[in-house]
């Protein structure tokens, strides 16, 4: 059964049927994300409505795990508070979640470098606890880099200097950084909880400060270095040392792997940005800007 178009009348009807105490709150569209549409519900809540085939599974995962984790995290997150069940009106699950105010960092980058470095380091130090039995396993991202060793060079070669914002010498530097990350010793500790999708569209900013972390659909257990790539994906140039000081657990091998994860995620952001420049479905021009900024930080520009 194909999901119907998501509209304010449909959402109000779903709330009247399943969560009638919320049905009189104001409903307004907020954003169209990669997997879900986001609608504001009153001042403090949001409706997350799936729009891709994989989205229902991601929403169920968030609903299963995030409520227990959220109270201990030092930044606000969109905690799922209620679950909407599939019905004849809408055939997939959906959630009512806490609204996290702020502007996504792909549209308003972090400018308060020290605050953001310390806030992000504290957040990931808190999140990166050993995951319990039954935690969602990683699906490539979150695992070792070596299986991706041949993927990065090809993707980099497919991008022009205009796409990446760097010339030949810096491209060689980026390739050497990748090779060093792949060669770094693998994670030997227990799998830890990971956000696993920490790019600029998944954090929010207010007055230049990092104020919240969004979209835990990729939540899984794996190598913490995956998330530590956020030091270059999210933070201004020069903020990485302060971030790692706040995080307090990173050894040299972790930092090498983290740079690799930042590098390959930067290429993914640029690909999405190119699609946006061409007007293709799923394209987001702001992601391309974020990917190029990441590369500039990695090569020291």
GROMACS .gro file of C-alpha atoms in nm:
model
  301
    1UNK     CA    1   0.000   0.000   0.000
    2UNK     CA    2   0.148   0.335  -0.105
    3UNK     CA    3   0.163   0.605   0.161
    4UNK     CA    4  -0.063   0.904   0.091
    5UNK     CA    5   0.062   1.258   0.056
    6UNK     CA    6   0.138   1.400   0.398
    7UNK     CA    7  -0.082   1.701   0.469
    8UNK     CA    8  -0.199   1.895   0.772
    9UNK     CA    9  -0.553   1.749   0.753
   10UNK     CA   10  -0.416   1.395   0.736
   11UNK     CA   11  -0.191   1.451   1.036
   12UNK     CA   12  -0.471   1.603   1.239
   13UNK     CA   13  -0.693   1.305   1.159
   14UNK     CA   14  -0.418   1.061   1.263
   15UNK     CA   15  -0.375   1.245   1.591
   16UNK     CA   16  -0.750   1.248   1.659
   17UNK     CA   17  -0.760   0.872   1.607
   18UNK     CA   18  -0.447   0.774   1.799
   19UNK     CA   19  -0.339   1.064   2.024
   20UNK     CA   20  -0.649   1.279   2.069
   21UNK     CA   21  -0.498   1.487   2.349
   22UNK     CA   22  -0.256   1.634   2.093
   23UNK     CA   23  -0.502   1.683   1.807
   24UNK     CA   24  -0.583   2.048   1.878
   25UNK     CA   25  -0.221   2.167   1.870
   26UNK     CA   26  -0.101   2.377   1.578
   27UNK     CA   27   0.052   2.169   1.295
   28UNK     CA   28   0.291   2.319   1.040
   29UNK     CA   29   0.550   2.177   0.802
   30UNK     CA   30   0.908   2.216   0.924
   31UNK     CA   31   1.143   2.026   0.691
   32UNK     CA   32   1.167   1.748   0.435
   33UNK     CA   33   1.453   1.530   0.549
   34UNK     CA   34   1.634   1.247   0.376
   35UNK     CA   35   1.407   0.975   0.517
   36UNK     CA   36   1.131   1.160   0.701
   37UNK     CA   37   0.913   1.466   0.676
   38UNK     CA   38   0.921   1.679   0.989
   39UNK     CA   39   0.616   1.876   1.105
   40UNK     CA   40   0.595   2.104   1.408
   41UNK     CA   41   0.328   2.009   1.660
   42UNK     CA   42   0.262   2.298   1.894
   43UNK     CA   43   0.570   2.465   2.040
   44UNK     CA   44   0.753   2.168   2.188
   45UNK     CA   45   0.677   1.863   1.973
   46UNK     CA   46   0.736   1.734   1.622
   47UNK     CA   47   0.582   1.468   1.399
   48UNK     CA   48   0.828   1.247   1.212
   49UNK     CA   49   0.659   1.091   0.910
   50UNK     CA   50   0.845   0.833   0.697
   51UNK     CA   51   0.895   0.905   0.326
   52UNK     CA   52   1.135   0.627   0.219
   53UNK     CA   53   1.119   0.248   0.237
   54UNK     CA   54   1.384   0.230   0.505
   55UNK     CA   55   1.242   0.512   0.719
   56UNK     CA   56   0.992   0.301   0.923
   57UNK     CA   57   1.273   0.078   1.048
   58UNK     CA   58   1.480   0.380   1.146
   59UNK     CA   59   1.189   0.532   1.336
   60UNK     CA   60   1.126   0.207   1.522
   61UNK     CA   61   1.495   0.190   1.613
   62UNK     CA   62   1.487   0.543   1.754
   63UNK     CA   63   1.170   0.465   1.949
   64UNK     CA   64   1.326   0.147   2.090
   65UNK     CA   65   1.656   0.293   2.210
   66UNK     CA   66   1.667   0.672   2.228
   67UNK     CA   67   1.422   0.743   2.514
   68UNK     CA   68   1.643   0.556   2.760
   69UNK     CA   69   1.960   0.728   2.637
   70UNK     CA   70   1.835   1.084   2.598
   71UNK     CA   71   1.812   1.189   2.966
   72UNK     CA   72   2.184   1.129   3.013
   73UNK     CA   73   2.300   1.314   2.702
   74UNK     CA   74   2.433   1.669   2.754
   75UNK     CA   75   2.270   1.817   2.441
   76UNK     CA   76   1.902   1.814   2.345
   77UNK     CA   77   1.795   1.536   2.107
   78UNK     CA   78   1.458   1.463   1.937
   79UNK     CA   79   1.344   1.201   2.186
   80UNK     CA   80   1.053   0.992   2.052
   81UNK     CA   81   0.768   1.026   2.298
   82UNK     CA   82   0.484   0.841   2.126
   83UNK     CA   83   0.447   0.593   1.843
   84UNK     CA   84   0.181   0.613   1.576
   85UNK     CA   85   0.080   0.272   1.448
   86UNK     CA   86   0.005   0.184   1.084
   87UNK     CA   87  -0.357   0.225   0.981
   88UNK     CA   88  -0.574   0.238   0.672
   89UNK     CA   89  -0.512   0.613   0.656
   90UNK     CA   90  -0.131   0.588   0.679
   91UNK     CA   91   0.027   0.243   0.639
   92UNK     CA   92   0.356   0.304   0.821
   93UNK     CA   93   0.456   0.385   1.180
   94UNK     CA   94   0.528   0.746   1.272
   95UNK     CA   95   0.643   0.921   1.588
   96UNK     CA   96   0.576   1.220   1.806
   97UNK     CA   97   0.911   1.352   1.926
   98UNK     CA   98   1.054   1.639   2.126
   99UNK     CA   99   1.127   1.945   1.912
  100UNK     CA  100   1.491   2.059   1.919
  101UNK     CA  101   1.512   2.430   1.834
  102UNK     CA  102   1.788   2.573   1.618
  103UNK     CA  103   1.901   2.589   1.255
  104UNK     CA  104   2.076   2.293   1.090
  105UNK     CA  105   2.450   2.355   1.058
  106UNK     CA  106   2.453   2.302   0.680
  107UNK     CA  107   2.257   2.628   0.661
  108UNK     CA  108   2.409   2.816   0.956
  109UNK     CA  109   2.757   2.681   1.035
  110UNK     CA  110   2.899   2.676   1.386
  111UNK     CA  111   3.092   2.996   1.462
  112UNK     CA  112   3.149   2.970   1.838
  113UNK     CA  113   3.441   2.736   1.802
  114UNK     CA  114   3.537   2.676   2.165
  115UNK     CA  115   3.178   2.621   2.281
  116UNK     CA  116   3.104   2.380   1.998
  117UNK     CA  117   3.425   2.182   2.041
  118UNK     CA  118   3.363   2.132   2.411
  119UNK     CA  119   2.990   2.061   2.370
  120UNK     CA  120   3.046   1.805   2.094
  121UNK     CA  121   3.335   1.639   2.278
  122UNK     CA  122   3.127   1.611   2.594
  123UNK     CA  123   2.830   1.477   2.400
  124UNK     CA  124   3.028   1.202   2.228
  125UNK     CA  125   3.218   1.109   2.543
  126UNK     CA  126   2.882   1.054   2.710
  127UNK     CA  127   2.728   0.870   2.415
  128UNK     CA  128   3.024   0.639   2.350
  129UNK     CA  129   2.954   0.386   2.620
  130UNK     CA  130   2.973   0.011   2.549
  131UNK     CA  131   2.653  -0.089   2.372
  132UNK     CA  132   2.439  -0.361   2.533
  133UNK     CA  133   2.368  -0.702   2.381
  134UNK     CA  134   2.105  -0.664   2.113
  135UNK     CA  135   2.213  -0.314   2.012
  136UNK     CA  136   2.180  -0.252   1.638
  137UNK     CA  137   2.497  -0.366   1.459
  138UNK     CA  138   2.680  -0.131   1.225
  139UNK     CA  139   2.606  -0.157   0.855
  140UNK     CA  140   2.948  -0.072   0.715
  141UNK     CA  141   2.966   0.279   0.854
  142UNK     CA  142   3.074   0.223   1.212
  143UNK     CA  143   3.296  -0.073   1.120
  144UNK     CA  144   3.655  -0.092   0.995
  145UNK     CA  145   3.774   0.132   0.713
  146UNK     CA  146   3.971  -0.135   0.528
  147UNK     CA  147   3.670  -0.276   0.337
  148UNK     CA  148   3.624   0.075   0.194
  149UNK     CA  149   3.990   0.115   0.096
  150UNK     CA  150   3.925   0.106  -0.279
  151UNK     CA  151   3.604   0.310  -0.264
  152UNK     CA  152   3.756   0.644  -0.168
  153UNK     CA  153   4.012   0.683  -0.452
  154UNK     CA  154   3.749   0.614  -0.718
  155UNK     CA  155   3.500   0.857  -0.567
  156UNK     CA  156   3.767   1.125  -0.536
  157UNK     CA  157   3.874   1.073  -0.897
  158UNK     CA  158   3.514   1.121  -1.012
  159UNK     CA  159   3.508   1.472  -0.864
  160UNK     CA  160   3.652   1.777  -1.034
  161UNK     CA  161   3.854   2.050  -0.859
  162UNK     CA  162   3.540   2.265  -0.883
  163UNK     CA  163   3.347   1.994  -0.697
  164UNK     CA  164   3.600   1.952  -0.417
  165UNK     CA  165   3.734   2.307  -0.393
  166UNK     CA  166   4.096   2.187  -0.393
  167UNK     CA  167   4.374   2.147  -0.648
  168UNK     CA  168   4.600   1.856  -0.737
  169UNK     CA  169   4.846   1.894  -0.448
  170UNK     CA  170   4.570   1.905  -0.187
  171UNK     CA  171   4.398   1.609  -0.354
  172UNK     CA  172   4.721   1.412  -0.308
  173UNK     CA  173   4.727   1.521   0.057
  174UNK     CA  174   4.369   1.403   0.101
  175UNK     CA  175   4.447   1.068  -0.063
  176UNK     CA  176   4.750   1.023   0.165
  177UNK     CA  177   4.533   1.103   0.467
  178UNK     CA  178   4.289   0.834   0.356
  179UNK     CA  179   4.561   0.574   0.306
  180UNK     CA  180   4.697   0.653   0.652
  181UNK     CA  181   4.350   0.615   0.805
  182UNK     CA  182   4.301   0.274   0.640
  183UNK     CA  183   4.644   0.163   0.765
  184UNK     CA  184   4.574   0.273   1.125
  185UNK     CA  185   4.525  -0.005   1.383
  186UNK     CA  186   4.164  -0.117   1.398
  187UNK     CA  187   3.940  -0.063   1.702
  188UNK     CA  188   4.002  -0.335   1.960
  189UNK     CA  189   3.760  -0.223   2.228
  190UNK     CA  190   3.396  -0.323   2.277
  191UNK     CA  191   3.145  -0.181   2.030
  192UNK     CA  192   3.020   0.151   2.162
  193UNK     CA  193   2.702   0.338   2.092
  194UNK     CA  194   2.739   0.556   1.782
  195UNK     CA  195   2.524   0.826   1.632
  196UNK     CA  196   2.685   0.722   1.301
  197UNK     CA  197   2.547   1.011   1.092
  198UNK     CA  198   2.704   1.324   1.237
  199UNK     CA  199   2.709   1.562   0.944
  200UNK     CA  200   2.605   1.929   0.944
  201UNK     CA  201   2.237   1.870   0.857
  202UNK     CA  202   2.203   1.654   1.170
  203UNK     CA  203   2.303   1.911   1.431
  204UNK     CA  204   2.145   2.248   1.508
  205UNK     CA  205   2.300   2.585   1.582
  206UNK     CA  206   2.173   2.893   1.766
  207UNK     CA  207   2.373   3.218   1.783
  208UNK     CA  208   2.675   3.032   1.646
  209UNK     CA  209   2.668   2.771   1.923
  210UNK     CA  210   2.607   2.398   1.884
  211UNK     CA  211   2.276   2.342   2.062
  212UNK     CA  212   2.137   2.000   1.965
  213UNK     CA  213   2.190   1.672   1.780
  214UNK     CA  214   1.926   1.532   1.544
  215UNK     CA  215   1.831   1.214   1.358
  216UNK     CA  216   1.940   0.900   1.540
  217UNK     CA  217   1.808   0.669   1.269
  218UNK     CA  218   2.157   0.530   1.202
  219UNK     CA  219   2.219   0.459   1.574
  220UNK     CA  220   2.436   0.149   1.605
  221UNK     CA  221   2.726  -0.015   1.788
  222UNK     CA  222   3.078   0.006   1.648
  223UNK     CA  223   3.408   0.197   1.633
  224UNK     CA  224   3.383   0.539   1.804
  225UNK     CA  225   3.622   0.686   1.546
  226UNK     CA  226   3.327   0.695   1.305
  227UNK     CA  227   3.162   0.972   1.507
  228UNK     CA  228   3.490   1.150   1.582
  229UNK     CA  229   3.513   1.254   1.219
  230UNK     CA  230   3.268   1.525   1.329
  231UNK     CA  231   3.573   1.721   1.449
  232UNK     CA  232   3.625   1.817   1.082
  233UNK     CA  233   3.272   1.774   0.948
  234UNK     CA  234   3.108   2.010   1.199
  235UNK     CA  235   3.362   2.232   1.371
  236UNK     CA  236   3.549   2.540   1.244
  237UNK     CA  237   3.909   2.515   1.133
  238UNK     CA  238   4.145   2.468   1.428
  239UNK     CA  239   3.880   2.340   1.671
  240UNK     CA  240   3.978   1.971   1.653
  241UNK     CA  241   4.244   1.980   1.931
  242UNK     CA  242   4.000   2.134   2.178
  243UNK     CA  243   3.735   1.881   2.074
  244UNK     CA  244   3.966   1.585   2.136
  245UNK     CA  245   4.072   1.734   2.470
  246UNK     CA  246   3.707   1.753   2.572
  247UNK     CA  247   3.642   1.400   2.444
  248UNK     CA  248   3.937   1.272   2.643
  249UNK     CA  249   3.951   0.914   2.511
  250UNK     CA  250   4.105   0.933   2.164
  251UNK     CA  251   4.438   0.765   2.097
  252UNK     CA  252   4.644   0.845   1.784
  253UNK     CA  253   4.500   0.551   1.589
  254UNK     CA  254   4.145   0.668   1.660
  255UNK     CA  255   4.227   1.016   1.533
  256UNK     CA  256   4.377   0.872   1.215
  257UNK     CA  257   4.064   0.664   1.153
  258UNK     CA  258   3.842   0.962   1.238
  259UNK     CA  259   4.011   1.168   0.966
  260UNK     CA  260   3.938   0.888   0.721
  261UNK     CA  261   3.570   0.885   0.815
  262UNK     CA  262   3.554   1.263   0.777
  263UNK     CA  263   3.720   1.237   0.435
  264UNK     CA  264   3.484   0.977   0.291
  265UNK     CA  265   3.178   1.148   0.437
  266UNK     CA  266   3.290   1.476   0.281
  267UNK     CA  267   3.276   1.313  -0.063
  268UNK     CA  268   2.926   1.182   0.008
  269UNK     CA  269   2.815   1.533   0.105
  270UNK     CA  270   2.962   1.673  -0.216
  271UNK     CA  271   2.778   1.411  -0.423
  272UNK     CA  272   2.447   1.512  -0.264
  273UNK     CA  273   2.535   1.876  -0.324
  274UNK     CA  274   2.608   1.811  -0.693
  275UNK     CA  275   2.265   1.651  -0.729
  276UNK     CA  276   2.114   1.962  -0.578
  277UNK     CA  277   2.300   2.186  -0.821
  278UNK     CA  278   2.159   1.977  -1.106
  279UNK     CA  279   1.806   1.983  -0.968
  280UNK     CA  280   1.801   1.607  -0.916
  281UNK     CA  281   1.576   1.439  -0.653
  282UNK     CA  282   1.747   1.411  -0.316
  283UNK     CA  283   1.996   1.684  -0.396
  284UNK     CA  284   2.080   1.939  -0.128
  285UNK     CA  285   2.311   2.219  -0.237
  286UNK     CA  286   2.404   2.310   0.122
  287UNK     CA  287   2.548   1.963   0.176
  288UNK     CA  288   2.800   2.026  -0.100
  289UNK     CA  289   2.918   2.342   0.073
  290UNK     CA  290   2.959   2.145   0.396
  291UNK     CA  291   3.159   1.872   0.218
  292UNK     CA  292   3.399   2.121   0.063
  293UNK     CA  293   3.447   2.294   0.398
  294UNK     CA  294   3.534   1.957   0.553
  295UNK     CA  295   3.800   1.890   0.291
  296UNK     CA  296   3.949   2.236   0.347
  297UNK     CA  297   3.983   2.160   0.718
  298UNK     CA  298   4.136   1.818   0.657
  299UNK     CA  299   4.405   1.950   0.423
  300UNK     CA  300   4.471   2.251   0.648
  301UNK     CA  301   4.339   2.530   0.429
   0.00000   0.00000   0.00000
